[in-house]
CSV table of C-alpha atoms and ligand atoms in Angstrom, one decimal:
chain,number,residue,atom,x,y,z
A,27,UNK,CA,85.4,94.3,111.1
A,28,UNK,CA,84.3,91.4,108.8
A,29,UNK,CA,87.0,89.1,110.3
A,30,UNK,CA,88.9,88.4,113.4
A,31,UNK,CA,92.5,89.7,113.8
A,32,UNK,CA,93.2,88.4,117.4
A,33,UNK,CA,96.5,86.8,116.6
A,34,UNK,CA,98.7,88.0,113.7
A,35,UNK,CA,101.8,85.8,113.5
A,36,UNK,CA,105.1,87.0,111.8
A,37,UNK,CA,106.9,84.4,109.8
A,38,UNK,CA,110.3,85.2,108.2
A,39,UNK,CA,109.8,84.5,104.5
A,40,UNK,CA,113.2,82.9,104.5
A,41,UNK,CA,112.0,80.2,106.9
A,42,UNK,CA,110.3,77.5,104.7
A,43,UNK,CA,109.6,75.2,107.6
A,44,UNK,CA,107.7,77.9,109.6
A,45,UNK,CA,105.7,78.9,106.5
A,46,UNK,CA,104.6,75.3,106.1
A,47,UNK,CA,103.8,74.9,109.7
A,48,UNK,CA,101.6,78.0,109.7
A,49,UNK,CA,99.1,76.3,107.5
A,50,UNK,CA,98.0,74.4,110.6
A,51,UNK,CA,98.4,77.0,113.2
A,52,UNK,CA,95.5,78.9,114.9
A,53,UNK,CA,96.6,82.3,113.8
A,54,UNK,CA,93.8,84.6,112.5
A,55,UNK,CA,96.4,86.3,110.2
A,56,UNK,CA,99.9,85.7,109.1
A,57,UNK,CA,102.5,88.3,108.2
A,58,UNK,CA,105.0,86.9,105.8
A,59,UNK,CA,108.0,89.0,106.5
A,60,UNK,CA,110.4,90.1,103.8
A,61,UNK,CA,111.7,93.0,106.0
A,62,UNK,CA,113.6,92.8,109.3
A,63,UNK,CA,113.4,89.1,109.9
A,64,UNK,CA,115.2,88.4,106.6
A,65,UNK,CA,119.0,89.0,106.3
A,66,UNK,CA,120.1,91.2,103.3
A,67,UNK,CA,121.7,88.3,101.5
A,68,UNK,CA,118.6,86.3,101.7
A,69,UNK,CA,116.1,88.9,100.5
A,70,UNK,CA,115.8,87.8,96.9
A,71,UNK,CA,115.6,84.1,97.7
A,72,UNK,CA,112.9,84.9,100.4
A,73,UNK,CA,110.8,86.6,97.8
A,74,UNK,CA,110.9,83.5,95.6
A,75,UNK,CA,110.3,81.2,98.6
A,76,UNK,CA,107.2,83.3,99.5
A,77,UNK,CA,105.8,83.1,96.0
A,78,UNK,CA,106.1,79.3,96.3
A,79,UNK,CA,104.7,79.1,99.8
A,80,UNK,CA,101.7,81.2,98.9
A,81,UNK,CA,100.6,78.6,96.4
A,82,UNK,CA,99.7,76.5,99.4
A,83,UNK,CA,96.4,76.6,101.3
A,84,UNK,CA,96.3,78.9,104.4
A,85,UNK,CA,92.6,78.4,104.9
A,86,UNK,CA,90.8,81.4,106.3
A,87,UNK,CA,94.0,83.0,107.7
A,88,UNK,CA,94.6,86.4,106.3
A,89,UNK,CA,97.9,86.5,104.3
A,90,UNK,CA,99.7,89.8,104.7
A,91,UNK,CA,103.0,90.4,103.1
A,92,UNK,CA,105.4,92.8,104.8
A,93,UNK,CA,107.6,94.3,102.1
A,94,UNK,CA,110.9,96.2,102.6
A,95,UNK,CA,110.7,100.0,102.7
A,96,UNK,CA,110.7,102.0,99.4
A,97,UNK,CA,114.0,103.6,100.3
A,98,UNK,CA,115.8,100.2,100.5
A,99,UNK,CA,117.3,98.2,97.6
A,100,UNK,CA,114.4,95.6,97.8
A,101,UNK,CA,111.3,97.7,98.4
A,102,UNK,CA,110.3,98.4,94.8
A,103,UNK,CA,111.0,94.8,93.8
A,104,UNK,CA,108.9,93.5,96.6
A,105,UNK,CA,106.1,95.9,95.7
A,106,UNK,CA,106.3,94.8,92.0
A,107,UNK,CA,106.1,91.1,93.2
A,108,UNK,CA,103.0,92.0,95.2
A,109,UNK,CA,101.4,93.6,92.1
A,110,UNK,CA,102.5,90.6,90.0
A,111,UNK,CA,103.1,87.0,91.1
A,112,UNK,CA,101.7,87.5,94.6
A,113,UNK,CA,98.7,89.7,93.6
A,114,UNK,CA,96.1,86.9,93.8
A,115,UNK,CA,97.8,85.0,96.6
A,116,UNK,CA,98.1,87.7,99.3
A,117,UNK,CA,95.3,89.5,101.1
A,118,UNK,CA,97.2,92.6,101.9
A,119,UNK,CA,100.5,94.4,101.9
A,120,UNK,CA,102.2,95.7,105.0
A,121,UNK,CA,104.5,98.7,104.6
A,122,UNK,CA,107.2,99.2,107.2
A,123,UNK,CA,108.1,102.5,109.0
A,124,UNK,CA,105.3,104.6,107.5
A,125,UNK,CA,105.9,108.2,108.3
A,126,UNK,CA,103.0,109.9,106.4
A,127,UNK,CA,100.2,109.3,103.9
A,128,UNK,CA,102.6,110.0,101.1
A,129,UNK,CA,104.5,106.8,102.0
A,130,UNK,CA,101.3,104.9,101.3
A,131,UNK,CA,100.7,106.8,98.0
A,132,UNK,CA,104.1,105.6,96.7
A,133,UNK,CA,103.2,101.9,97.3
A,134,UNK,CA,99.6,102.3,96.3
A,135,UNK,CA,100.8,103.6,92.9
A,136,UNK,CA,102.8,100.3,92.4
A,137,UNK,CA,100.2,97.9,93.8
A,138,UNK,CA,96.8,98.8,92.4
A,139,UNK,CA,94.7,96.0,93.8
A,140,UNK,CA,95.6,94.9,97.3
A,141,UNK,CA,94.6,96.6,100.5
A,142,UNK,CA,97.5,98.3,102.4
A,143,UNK,CA,98.5,98.0,106.0
A,144,UNK,CA,100.9,100.4,107.8
A,145,UNK,CA,103.6,99.6,110.4
A,146,UNK,CA,103.3,102.3,113.0
A,147,UNK,CA,106.8,102.5,114.5
A,148,UNK,CA,108.4,105.9,113.9
A,149,UNK,CA,107.9,109.2,115.8
A,150,UNK,CA,106.7,110.9,112.6
A,151,UNK,CA,104.2,108.0,112.0
A,152,UNK,CA,102.8,108.6,115.5
A,153,UNK,CA,102.4,112.4,114.8
A,154,UNK,CA,100.8,111.7,111.4
A,155,UNK,CA,98.7,108.8,112.5
A,156,UNK,CA,95.4,110.5,111.6
A,157,UNK,CA,96.3,111.2,107.9
A,158,UNK,CA,97.7,107.6,107.6
A,159,UNK,CA,94.5,106.1,109.0
A,160,UNK,CA,92.4,108.3,106.7
A,161,UNK,CA,94.2,106.9,103.6
A,162,UNK,CA,91.5,105.4,101.4
A,163,UNK,CA,93.6,102.3,100.6
A,164,UNK,CA,94.5,101.6,104.2
A,165,UNK,CA,92.9,98.6,105.8
A,166,UNK,CA,94.9,98.2,109.0
A,167,UNK,CA,97.6,99.4,111.3
A,168,UNK,CA,100.3,97.3,113.1
A,169,UNK,CA,102.2,98.7,116.1
A,170,UNK,CA,105.9,98.3,115.7
A,171,UNK,CA,106.9,98.7,119.3
A,172,UNK,CA,110.5,97.5,118.9
A,173,UNK,CA,111.3,100.1,116.3
A,174,UNK,CA,109.4,102.7,118.2
A,175,UNK,CA,111.3,101.9,121.5
A,176,UNK,CA,114.6,102.2,119.5
A,177,UNK,CA,113.6,105.6,118.0
A,178,UNK,CA,112.5,106.9,121.4
A,179,UNK,CA,115.5,105.5,123.2
A,180,UNK,CA,112.9,104.3,125.8
A,181,UNK,CA,113.3,101.4,128.2
A,182,UNK,CA,111.2,98.3,128.4
A,183,UNK,CA,108.7,98.4,131.3
A,184,UNK,CA,106.0,95.9,132.0
A,185,UNK,CA,103.4,98.7,132.1
A,186,UNK,CA,104.7,100.1,128.7
A,187,UNK,CA,104.4,103.6,130.0
A,188,UNK,CA,106.9,105.0,127.4
A,189,UNK,CA,104.7,103.5,124.6
A,190,UNK,CA,101.4,104.9,125.8
A,191,UNK,CA,101.4,108.2,123.9
A,192,UNK,CA,102.2,106.4,120.6
A,193,UNK,CA,99.8,103.5,121.2
A,194,UNK,CA,97.1,106.0,122.1
A,195,UNK,CA,97.6,108.2,119.1
A,196,UNK,CA,97.5,105.3,116.7
A,197,UNK,CA,94.4,103.8,118.4
A,198,UNK,CA,92.5,107.1,118.2
A,199,UNK,CA,93.4,107.4,114.5
A,200,UNK,CA,92.5,103.8,113.6
A,201,UNK,CA,89.2,104.0,115.5
A,202,UNK,CA,88.3,107.5,114.0
A,203,UNK,CA,88.6,106.0,110.5
A,204,UNK,CA,87.3,102.5,111.1
A,205,UNK,CA,90.5,100.7,110.5
A,206,UNK,CA,91.8,97.5,112.1
A,207,UNK,CA,94.6,98.0,114.6
A,208,UNK,CA,96.8,95.3,116.2
A,209,UNK,CA,99.3,95.7,119.0
A,210,UNK,CA,103.1,95.2,118.9
A,211,UNK,CA,105.0,92.0,119.6
A,212,UNK,CA,106.0,90.6,123.0
A,213,UNK,CA,109.6,89.6,122.6
A,214,UNK,CA,110.0,87.2,125.5
A,215,UNK,CA,108.2,84.4,123.8
A,216,UNK,CA,108.7,81.9,126.6
A,217,UNK,CA,107.2,84.2,129.2
A,218,UNK,CA,103.5,83.3,129.2
A,219,UNK,CA,102.6,85.5,132.2
A,220,UNK,CA,104.2,88.6,130.7
A,221,UNK,CA,102.5,87.9,127.4
A,222,UNK,CA,99.1,87.5,129.0
A,223,UNK,CA,99.5,90.8,130.9
A,224,UNK,CA,100.4,92.7,127.8
A,225,UNK,CA,97.5,91.1,125.8
A,226,UNK,CA,95.1,92.1,128.6
A,227,UNK,CA,96.5,95.7,128.5
A,228,UNK,CA,96.1,95.8,124.7
A,229,UNK,CA,92.6,94.4,124.8
A,230,UNK,CA,91.6,96.9,127.5
A,231,UNK,CA,92.9,99.7,125.4
A,232,UNK,CA,90.8,98.6,122.3
A,233,UNK,CA,93.3,96.8,120.1
A,234,UNK,CA,91.7,94.2,117.8
A,235,UNK,CA,94.6,91.8,118.4
A,236,UNK,CA,98.3,91.4,118.8
A,237,UNK,CA,101.2,90.6,116.6
A,238,UNK,CA,103.2,87.5,117.6
A,239,UNK,CA,106.7,86.1,116.8
A,240,UNK,CA,106.2,82.4,117.9
A,241,UNK,CA,103.4,79.8,117.7
A,242,UNK,CA,103.6,79.3,121.5
A,243,UNK,CA,102.0,82.8,121.9
A,244,UNK,CA,98.9,81.9,119.9
A,245,UNK,CA,96.7,80.3,122.5
A,246,UNK,CA,96.9,83.0,125.1
A,247,UNK,CA,96.4,85.8,122.6
A,248,UNK,CA,93.4,84.1,120.9
A,249,UNK,CA,91.8,83.7,124.3
A,250,UNK,CA,92.4,87.2,125.5
A,251,UNK,CA,91.2,88.9,122.4
A,252,UNK,CA,88.1,86.7,122.0
A,253,UNK,CA,84.8,87.6,123.8
A,254,UNK,CA,84.4,85.3,126.8
A,255,UNK,CA,81.3,83.2,127.1
A,256,UNK,CA,80.1,85.6,129.8
A,257,UNK,CA,80.6,88.6,127.4
A,258,UNK,CA,78.5,86.8,124.7
A,259,UNK,CA,75.8,85.9,127.1
A,260,UNK,CA,75.6,89.5,128.4
A,261,UNK,CA,75.6,90.9,124.8
A,262,UNK,CA,72.6,88.7,124.0
A,263,UNK,CA,70.7,89.7,127.1
A,264,UNK,CA,71.4,93.4,126.5
A,265,UNK,CA,70.1,93.3,123.0
A,266,UNK,CA,67.0,91.3,124.1
A,267,UNK,CA,66.3,93.7,127.0
A,268,UNK,CA,66.8,96.8,124.9
A,269,UNK,CA,64.5,95.5,122.1
A,270,UNK,CA,61.8,94.7,124.7
A,271,UNK,CA,62.2,98.2,126.2
A,272,UNK,CA,61.9,99.7,122.7
A,273,UNK,CA,58.7,97.8,122.1
A,274,UNK,CA,57.3,99.4,125.3
A,275,UNK,CA,58.3,102.9,124.0
A,276,UNK,CA,61.4,103.2,126.3
A,277,UNK,CA,64.9,104.2,125.3
A,278,UNK,CA,66.7,102.6,128.2
A,279,UNK,CA,66.7,99.0,129.6
A,280,UNK,CA,68.4,97.6,132.7
A,281,UNK,CA,70.5,94.4,132.8
A,282,UNK,CA,72.3,93.1,135.8
A,283,UNK,CA,71.6,96.4,137.6
A,284,UNK,CA,73.2,98.5,134.8
A,285,UNK,CA,71.6,100.7,132.2
A,286,UNK,CA,71.6,99.6,128.6
A,287,UNK,CA,71.2,102.3,125.9
A,288,UNK,CA,71.6,102.4,122.2
A,289,UNK,CA,75.4,102.7,122.4
A,290,UNK,CA,75.7,99.6,124.6
A,291,UNK,CA,73.6,97.7,122.1
A,292,UNK,CA,76.0,98.7,119.4
A,293,UNK,CA,78.9,97.3,121.4
A,294,UNK,CA,76.9,94.2,122.1
A,295,UNK,CA,76.3,93.6,118.4
A,296,UNK,CA,80.0,94.0,117.7
A,297,UNK,CA,80.8,91.4,120.4
A,298,UNK,CA,78.4,89.0,118.7
A,299,UNK,CA,79.8,89.7,115.2
A,300,UNK,CA,83.4,89.1,116.5
A,301,UNK,CA,82.3,85.8,118.2
A,302,UNK,CA,80.7,84.8,114.8
A,303,UNK,CA,83.8,85.7,112.9
A,304,UNK,CA,85.9,83.6,115.3
A,305,UNK,CA,83.6,80.6,115.0
A,306,UNK,CA,83.8,80.8,111.2
A,307,UNK,CA,87.6,80.7,111.5
A,308,UNK,CA,87.5,77.5,113.4
A,309,UNK,CA,84.8,75.8,111.3
B,412,LIG,C1,112.1,83.6,117.6
B,412,LIG,C2,112.4,82.4,116.7
B,412,LIG,C3,113.8,82.7,116.0
B,412,LIG,C4,112.5,81.1,117.4
B,412,LIG,O1,112.7,80.1,116.5
B,412,LIG,P1,113.0,78.6,116.9
B,412,LIG,O2,114.3,78.5,117.7
B,412,LIG,O3,113.0,77.8,115.6
B,412,LIG,O4,111.8,78.2,117.8
B,412,LIG,P2,111.3,76.8,118.2
B,412,LIG,O5,112.4,75.8,118.1
B,412,LIG,O6,110.7,77.0,119.6
B,412,LIG,O7,110.2,76.5,117.2
B,412,LIG,C5,109.2,75.5,117.4
B,412,LIG,C6,108.5,75.2,116.1
B,412,LIG,O8,107.7,76.4,115.8
B,412,LIG,C7,108.1,76.8,114.5
B,412,LIG,N1,108.2,78.3,114.5
B,412,LIG,C8,108.9,79.1,115.2
B,412,LIG,N2,108.6,80.3,114.9
B,412,LIG,C9,107.6,80.3,114.1
B,412,LIG,C10,106.8,81.3,113.5
B,412,LIG,N3,107.1,82.6,113.7
B,412,LIG,N4,105.8,81.0,112.7
B,412,LIG,C11,105.6,79.6,112.4
B,412,LIG,N5,106.3,78.6,112.9
B,412,LIG,C12,107.3,79.0,113.8
B,412,LIG,C13,109.5,76.2,114.2
B,412,LIG,O9,109.7,76.1,112.9
B,412,LIG,C14,109.4,74.9,115.0
B,412,LIG,O10,108.6,74.0,114.2
B,412,LIG,P3,108.9,72.4,114.1
B,412,LIG,O11,110.0,72.2,113.2
B,412,LIG,O12,107.6,71.8,113.7
B,412,LIG,O13,109.2,72.0,115.6
B,412,LIG,C15,111.3,82.3,115.6
B,412,LIG,O14,110.1,82.0,116.3
B,412,LIG,C16,111.1,83.4,114.7
B,412,LIG,O15,111.9,83.6,113.7
B,412,LIG,N6,110.1,84.2,114.9
B,412,LIG,C17,109.7,85.3,114.0
B,412,LIG,C18,110.6,86.5,114.2
B,412,LIG,C19,110.2,87.6,113.3
B,412,LIG,O16,109.4,87.4,112.3
B,412,LIG,N7,110.6,88.8,113.6
B,412,LIG,C20,110.3,89.9,112.8
B,412,LIG,C21,109.0,90.5,113.2
B,412,LIG,S1,109.0,91.3,114.8
B,412,LIG,C22,109.1,92.9,114.3
B,412,LIG,O17,109.8,93.2,113.4
B,412,LIG,C23,108.1,93.8,114.9
B,412,LIG,C24,108.1,95.3,114.4
B,412,LIG,O18,108.6,95.6,113.2
B,412,LIG,C25,108.7,96.2,115.5
B,412,LIG,O19,109.5,97.0,115.2
B,412,LIG,O20,108.4,96.0,116.7
B,413,MG,MG1,109.8,97.3,113.0
């Protein structure tokens, strides 16, 4: 992962004020939404407003455009805009409700240059997660836990038990093919405690970050998905100890009473790379 995706903030492309505001927010990435957050009557105007907004400077924040589905009245027009006016202003295109790799093929054929991301939010998408993750144009996956809950007719639980099979399948698929994967949104944007608990759960599971709906969710999310100072310190000590052990012809070192092998060093290097990517974001 060359960059951090701790916090990925949705902004309705119909909301000009929010798009302006995002230029100064601490999001690692922004999803400019043309899909569910934009009313049908506002779709065309939102596409134009987005083209205008993307002439502005969003710094190092990744600019991801969520288009409407190909089966809707707006999907193809959105895709053509991404291949045309938006092509050099966006960093990636996010496709909603991806059921299979064929859904990505359809968009890939219309947008030759930009990396694709997939919303993982349908039962078929969960079952086909591996072929979706394996798609050569796919860069990242975004969990759509609201749509998934709707499709499953599941109920909200703080432990997200009904989501676990879907989250797990998508995580396995993304990790197997080396793709970025970010967790779904936490709807109660004034509930900091609930957000923190869900971020911690997502981080424990291996997500790279979380999608957000409100700027008030940025600070907690950025903190939870960043390596803590203690993690960075441990990573450095593990690498040093392992390199010293290797010089002595040993394959194992011990740090803080725990063994350190090659695989731990790999994790330690990833921790340091993420810390560096985060530092670059805030330069
Ligand atoms: C949820 C909101 C409608 C709340 O909006 P609002 O009432 O305006 O909030 P505030 O007054 O508290 O806003 C304070 C300031 O922050 C700016 N703001 C608000 N939201 C955003 C944002 N997302 N990005 C950037 N800036 C934002 C306001 O403009 C205020 O600024 P200022 O004027 O300077 O005070 C609103 O937050 C919102 O619309 N959120 C996004 C909703 C959205 O995008 N939903 C779709 C994605 S979720 C989804 O579909 C997931 C998936 O598909 C699934 O299935 O799960
Ligand atoms: Mg959705």
